[in-house]
Short mmCIF file of C-alpha atoms in Angstrom, two decimals:
data_model
loop_
_atom_site.label_atom_id
_atom_site.label_comp_id
_atom_site.label_asym_id
_atom_site.label_seq_id
_atom_site.Cartn_x
_atom_site.Cartn_y
_atom_site.Cartn_z
CA MET V 30 105.78 204.80 87.80
CA ARG V 31 105.23 206.26 91.33
CA SER V 32 105.08 203.58 94.04
CA ILE V 33 101.73 203.68 95.71
CA ASN V 34 101.44 202.33 99.39
CA ILE V 35 97.73 202.61 100.45
CA SER V 36 96.07 200.07 102.89
CA MET V 37 92.33 199.64 103.41
CA ARG V 38 92.42 201.49 106.41
CA ASP V 39 93.57 204.42 104.55
CA PHE V 40 90.36 203.95 101.96
CA ASP V 41 88.13 203.60 105.30
CA ALA V 42 89.72 207.14 106.60
CA PHE V 43 89.34 208.55 102.96
CA LEU V 44 85.62 207.55 103.03
CA ALA V 45 85.11 208.72 106.31
CA LEU V 46 86.09 212.07 105.60
CA ALA V 47 84.22 212.12 102.22
CA GLN V 48 81.18 211.18 104.43
CA THR V 49 81.49 213.35 107.43
CA GLN V 50 82.99 216.44 105.85
CA HIS V 51 84.54 217.10 108.93
CA PHE V 52 88.11 216.09 110.28
CA THR V 53 87.33 215.69 113.72
CA ARG V 54 84.00 213.72 113.24
CA ALA V 55 86.05 211.46 110.81
CA ALA V 56 89.18 211.14 113.02
CA GLU V 57 86.69 209.80 115.88
CA ARG V 58 85.03 207.42 113.21
CA CYS V 59 88.37 205.82 112.68
CA HIS V 60 89.38 205.97 116.36
CA LEU V 61 92.67 208.19 115.39
CA SER V 62 93.72 211.46 116.73
CA GLN V 63 92.89 214.61 114.77
CA SER V 64 96.74 215.04 113.74
CA ALA V 65 97.27 211.35 112.90
CA PHE V 66 94.22 211.31 110.78
CA SER V 67 95.25 214.60 109.09
CA GLN V 68 98.52 213.07 108.41
CA LYS V 69 97.11 210.01 107.03
CA ILE V 70 94.81 211.97 104.60
CA GLY V 71 98.06 214.12 103.56
CA ARG V 72 99.77 210.82 102.75
CA ILE V 73 96.68 209.66 100.60
CA GLU V 74 96.79 213.01 98.70
CA ALA V 75 100.78 212.74 98.26
CA SER V 76 100.61 209.32 96.79
CA ALA V 77 97.60 210.20 94.50
CA GLY V 78 99.71 213.31 93.46
CA VAL V 79 96.41 215.40 93.46
CA ARG V 80 94.34 217.23 95.91
CA LEU V 81 91.12 215.18 97.05
CA PHE V 82 89.57 217.43 99.38
CA GLU V 83 88.73 221.30 99.50
CA ARG V 84 89.09 222.41 102.95
CA SER V 85 87.60 225.56 104.19
CA THR V 86 86.96 226.83 107.88
CA ARG V 87 83.37 225.52 107.89
CA HIS V 88 83.63 222.03 106.09
CA VAL V 89 85.56 219.77 103.89
CA THR V 90 84.42 218.75 100.34
CA LEU V 91 85.66 216.48 97.59
CA THR V 92 87.37 217.92 94.62
CA PRO V 93 86.23 216.63 91.30
CA GLU V 94 89.20 214.21 91.34
CA GLY V 95 88.20 213.44 94.63
CA GLU V 96 84.83 212.24 93.74
CA VAL V 97 86.11 210.00 90.98
CA PHE V 98 88.28 208.35 93.55
CA ALA V 99 85.78 208.07 95.94
CA GLU V 100 83.77 205.96 93.45
CA GLU V 101 86.73 203.69 92.82
CA VAL V 102 87.35 203.29 96.62
CA ARG V 103 83.71 202.19 97.10
CA ARG V 104 84.18 199.57 94.20
CA ILE V 105 87.26 198.30 95.37
CA GLN V 106 85.69 197.74 98.74
CA ALA V 107 82.65 196.16 97.40
CA ASP V 108 85.02 193.65 95.24
CA VAL V 109 87.00 193.01 98.33
CA GLN V 110 83.82 192.10 100.27
CA HIS V 111 82.66 190.07 97.45
CA ALA V 112 85.89 188.09 97.45
CA PHE V 113 85.93 187.44 101.15
CA SER V 114 82.17 186.26 101.06
CA GLY V 115 83.52 183.86 98.28
CA LEU V 116 86.06 182.54 100.28
CA GLN V 117 83.66 181.91 103.29
CA ASP V 118 81.51 179.99 100.95
CA LEU V 119 84.44 177.68 99.89
CA ALA V 120 85.35 177.41 103.54
CA HIS V 121 82.03 176.30 104.70
CA ARG V 122 81.31 174.18 101.47
CA ARG V 123 78.65 176.18 100.47
CA VAL V 124 79.86 176.65 96.94
CA GLY V 125 82.76 174.58 94.95
CA ARG V 126 83.56 171.47 92.83
CA VAL V 127 85.09 168.14 93.44
CA ALA V 128 86.22 165.72 90.65
CA VAL V 129 87.06 162.07 91.11
CA ALA V 130 88.65 159.58 88.62
CA ALA V 131 88.25 156.07 89.75
CA LEU V 132 88.52 152.39 88.41
CA PRO V 133 85.37 151.11 87.13
CA SER V 134 85.35 148.39 89.92
CA VAL V 135 85.88 151.04 92.49
CA ALA V 136 83.26 153.60 91.08
CA ALA V 137 80.73 150.80 91.24
CA GLU V 138 81.60 149.35 94.63
CA TRP V 139 82.92 152.43 96.83
CA MET V 140 81.91 155.78 95.23
CA PRO V 141 77.98 155.34 95.29
CA GLN V 142 78.27 155.21 99.08
CA VAL V 143 81.02 157.94 99.10
CA VAL V 144 78.75 160.35 96.96
CA ALA V 145 75.83 159.84 98.69
CA ARG V 146 77.24 160.78 102.38
CA TYR V 147 79.10 163.47 100.63
CA ARG V 148 76.06 165.20 98.77
CA ALA V 149 74.07 164.90 102.12
CA ASP V 150 76.75 166.61 104.05
CA ASN V 151 77.50 169.26 101.15
CA PRO V 152 74.53 169.63 98.82
CA GLN V 153 75.87 173.03 97.48
CA ILE V 154 79.05 171.32 96.08
CA LYS V 155 79.32 169.92 92.66
CA VAL V 156 80.61 166.48 92.38
CA GLU V 157 81.92 164.69 89.18
CA LEU V 158 82.91 161.21 89.10
CA PHE V 159 84.67 159.64 86.00
CA ASP V 160 84.58 155.91 86.01
CA THR V 161 87.82 155.08 83.81
CA LEU V 162 91.01 152.83 83.52
CA ALA V 163 94.15 153.64 85.31
CA GLY V 164 95.91 155.30 82.28
CA PRO V 165 93.18 157.83 81.62
CA ALA V 166 92.61 158.62 85.30
CA LEU V 167 96.24 159.33 85.96
CA SER V 168 96.14 161.47 82.70
CA MET V 169 93.06 163.42 84.17
CA LEU V 170 94.93 163.81 87.51
CA ARG V 171 98.16 165.06 85.73
CA GLU V 172 96.25 167.71 83.96
CA GLY V 173 94.54 169.09 86.82
CA ARG V 174 90.95 167.65 85.49
CA VAL V 175 90.36 165.85 88.60
CA ASP V 176 91.33 166.39 92.41
CA MET V 177 92.27 162.71 92.95
CA ALA V 178 92.22 159.21 91.42
CA ILE V 179 91.66 156.20 92.79
CA THR V 180 93.67 153.57 90.73
CA SER V 181 96.17 151.04 90.47
CA GLY V 182 99.75 150.81 88.74
CA GLU V 183 103.40 150.16 88.88
CA ASP V 184 104.74 153.52 88.60
CA LEU V 185 102.95 156.17 90.54
CA ARG V 186 106.32 158.20 91.75
CA GLU V 187 105.07 161.21 90.37
CA PHE V 188 101.71 161.49 92.62
CA GLU V 189 101.38 161.68 96.22
CA CYS V 190 99.72 158.26 96.87
CA MET V 191 98.10 156.47 99.78
CA VAL V 192 97.26 152.64 99.47
CA LEU V 193 93.82 152.04 100.39
CA ARG V 194 93.61 148.24 100.14
CA LEU V 195 95.68 145.40 98.95
CA GLU V 196 93.05 143.57 96.76
CA ARG V 197 92.93 139.99 96.63
CA PHE V 198 92.66 137.85 93.29
CA PHE V 199 89.68 135.15 92.66
CA PHE V 200 89.53 132.19 90.23
CA VAL V 201 86.10 132.38 88.46
CA CYS V 202 84.93 129.32 86.58
CA ARG V 203 81.43 127.67 86.06
CA ASP V 204 80.20 125.13 88.65
CA ASP V 205 80.92 122.19 86.35
CA HIS V 206 84.65 123.16 86.24
CA PRO V 207 87.14 120.56 87.80
CA MET V 208 88.27 123.14 90.21
CA ALA V 209 84.76 124.35 91.25
CA ASP V 210 84.73 122.78 94.56
CA LYS V 211 87.85 123.79 95.64
CA ALA V 212 88.08 126.09 98.80
CA SER V 213 91.11 127.87 97.35
CA VAL V 214 93.54 127.60 94.47
CA SER V 215 96.97 128.71 93.42
CA LEU V 216 97.38 130.72 90.29
CA SER V 217 99.55 128.09 88.70
CA GLN V 218 96.79 125.61 89.25
CA VAL V 219 94.28 127.35 86.95
CA VAL V 220 96.27 129.09 84.15
CA GLY V 221 95.89 127.27 80.80
CA PRO V 222 94.58 127.86 77.33
CA ASP V 223 91.14 128.45 78.38
CA MET V 224 92.00 131.30 80.60
CA MET V 225 90.20 134.49 79.55
CA HIS V 226 91.45 138.11 80.12
CA LEU V 227 90.57 141.69 80.21
CA ALA V 228 92.28 143.90 77.52
CA ARG V 229 96.17 144.64 77.94
CA SER V 230 95.25 148.43 78.87
CA SER V 231 93.41 147.18 82.05
CA SER V 232 95.17 147.54 85.34
CA VAL V 233 94.12 143.98 86.09
CA ARG V 234 95.67 142.49 83.00
CA GLN V 235 98.86 144.58 83.77
CA HIS V 236 99.09 143.43 87.31
CA LEU V 237 98.61 139.66 86.46
CA GLN V 238 101.02 139.46 83.53
CA THR V 239 103.86 140.20 85.72
CA GLN V 240 103.01 136.98 87.78
CA PRO V 241 105.66 134.15 86.93
CA ALA V 242 102.61 131.73 86.52
CA MET V 243 101.06 133.70 83.87
CA LEU V 244 104.41 134.17 81.95
CA ALA V 245 105.01 130.44 82.00
CA ALA V 246 101.46 129.79 80.60
CA PRO V 247 100.38 128.77 77.21
CA PRO V 248 98.41 131.21 74.85
CA HIS V 249 95.17 132.52 76.54
CA GLY V 250 91.75 132.28 75.37
CA LEU V 251 89.30 135.27 74.55
CA GLU V 252 90.65 138.85 75.38
CA VAL V 253 87.58 141.30 76.16
CA GLU V 254 87.19 144.81 77.24
CA HIS V 255 84.32 144.61 79.93
CA LEU V 256 83.90 142.48 83.06
CA ALA V 257 80.19 142.00 82.20
CA THR V 258 81.42 140.23 78.83
CA LEU V 259 83.71 138.10 80.68
CA ALA V 260 81.34 136.95 83.00
CA ALA V 261 78.54 136.21 80.21
CA LEU V 262 81.38 134.25 78.58
CA ILE V 263 82.31 132.24 81.65
CA ALA V 264 78.70 131.49 82.35
CA GLN V 265 78.38 129.99 78.67
CA GLY V 266 81.46 127.54 79.47
CA LEU V 267 83.93 129.03 76.95
CA GLY V 268 86.76 129.67 79.57
CA VAL V 269 87.80 130.85 83.08
CA SER V 270 89.51 133.99 84.34
CA VAL V 271 91.20 135.52 87.35
CA VAL V 272 89.85 138.76 88.62
CA PRO V 273 90.22 141.34 91.71
CA GLU V 274 88.01 141.13 94.65
CA LEU V 275 86.32 144.67 93.92
CA THR V 276 84.80 143.19 90.55
CA LEU V 277 83.26 140.23 91.91
CA PHE V 278 79.63 141.89 91.79
CA HIS V 279 79.86 141.30 87.88
CA PHE V 280 80.05 137.55 88.51
CA ARG V 281 77.22 136.92 90.87
CA ARG V 282 75.01 135.11 88.70
CA GLN V 283 73.91 131.40 88.54
CA ARG V 284 76.44 128.72 87.66
CA LEU V 285 79.25 130.82 88.55
CA LYS V 286 82.02 130.16 91.42
CA ALA V 287 84.57 132.48 92.45
CA ILE V 288 87.39 130.85 94.29
CA PRO V 289 90.12 132.57 96.34
CA ILE V 290 93.60 132.69 94.64
CA ARG V 291 95.99 131.76 97.72
CA ASP V 292 99.21 133.24 96.20
CA ARG V 293 100.16 135.70 99.05
CA GLN V 294 102.12 137.75 96.40
CA LEU V 295 99.21 138.27 94.18
CA ARG V 296 97.68 141.46 95.39
CA ARG V 297 96.48 144.39 93.69
CA PRO V 298 97.24 147.70 95.41
CA ILE V 299 94.29 150.51 95.15
CA VAL V 300 95.69 153.51 95.53
CA LEU V 301 94.34 157.23 96.18
CA ALA V 302 96.56 159.46 94.23
CA ARG V 303 96.84 163.37 94.33
CA HIS V 304 99.14 165.82 92.58
CA LYS V 305 102.12 166.71 94.53
CA ALA V 306 102.09 170.40 93.47
CA ARG V 307 98.56 171.11 93.80
CA ALA V 308 96.89 171.73 97.33
CA LEU V 309 93.45 170.22 97.63
CA SER V 310 90.66 172.50 98.18
CA ILE V 311 88.73 172.31 101.55
CA ALA V 312 85.91 170.54 99.57
CA ALA V 313 88.08 168.09 98.00
CA ARG V 314 89.80 167.33 101.09
CA VAL V 315 86.49 166.15 102.81
CA MET V 316 85.96 163.93 99.65
CA PHE V 317 89.49 162.61 100.34
CA ASP V 318 88.70 161.66 103.84
CA GLU V 319 85.25 160.11 102.70
CA VAL V 320 87.25 158.01 100.22
CA VAL V 321 89.77 156.78 102.79
CA ALA V 322 86.85 156.01 105.41
CA GLN V 323 85.17 153.87 102.64
CA ALA V 324 88.15 152.13 101.89
CA ARG V 325 89.03 151.11 105.29
CA ALA V 326 85.29 150.38 106.39
#
């Protein structure tokens, strides 16, 4: 197959001649000398392998093949213009989509403010927020279903990550618990048979179970899926728990006390992760910056 090397300027020259039907006027429109313009038209016809124009002493007209080619060139120019208009819309955030996966605690505490600000500044961008545990969030990021994930985990080497915050843990108990009046406690002071936990699939549980004090503890109490359930159980005096700071809004109810764990090594990293091999869109980059700003506020 013959190699074809025709530029958008060549298309412009071809259409200029088709419209003016005059070499001199068409050359002037394209800011070329008549000889340079004639050579350009000759190269286009040579590349096409067919005559596109009928030339006479009075005027220039398209051949039947030239008429067909002119329609195709106009279509190509319209498609290119449409493509560039689409890029302009993306660049100015008039269209697009941004998807974020976030731990449920982050989704509840940080993301409402982030999404509200983002939508106010970018009303045409579709925002998708998935509140999910660390494992599913990373799977969504890996599969390209989200642009970024706000998560926590031990092994995030396959992703490009930024630590947003090292989150403290709190001991949550009822106000009649022996430790309820303490200003702070150590993890070893509070572990015991009445310790209740979130499910093993949660990043909170995975982080806590690596702590020496937890490994040496006797069998734990109830295990539940949701923080709201955990708060209700503690309120009924059925046990105690240790939870990270961002989850404390679940425990703001009568008779519950949240006491800081003073162990310095007990910190849960909240990480903003993105795929190493995929560049963020302009719209997603703005969302990325909004998340960082919220975490550092």
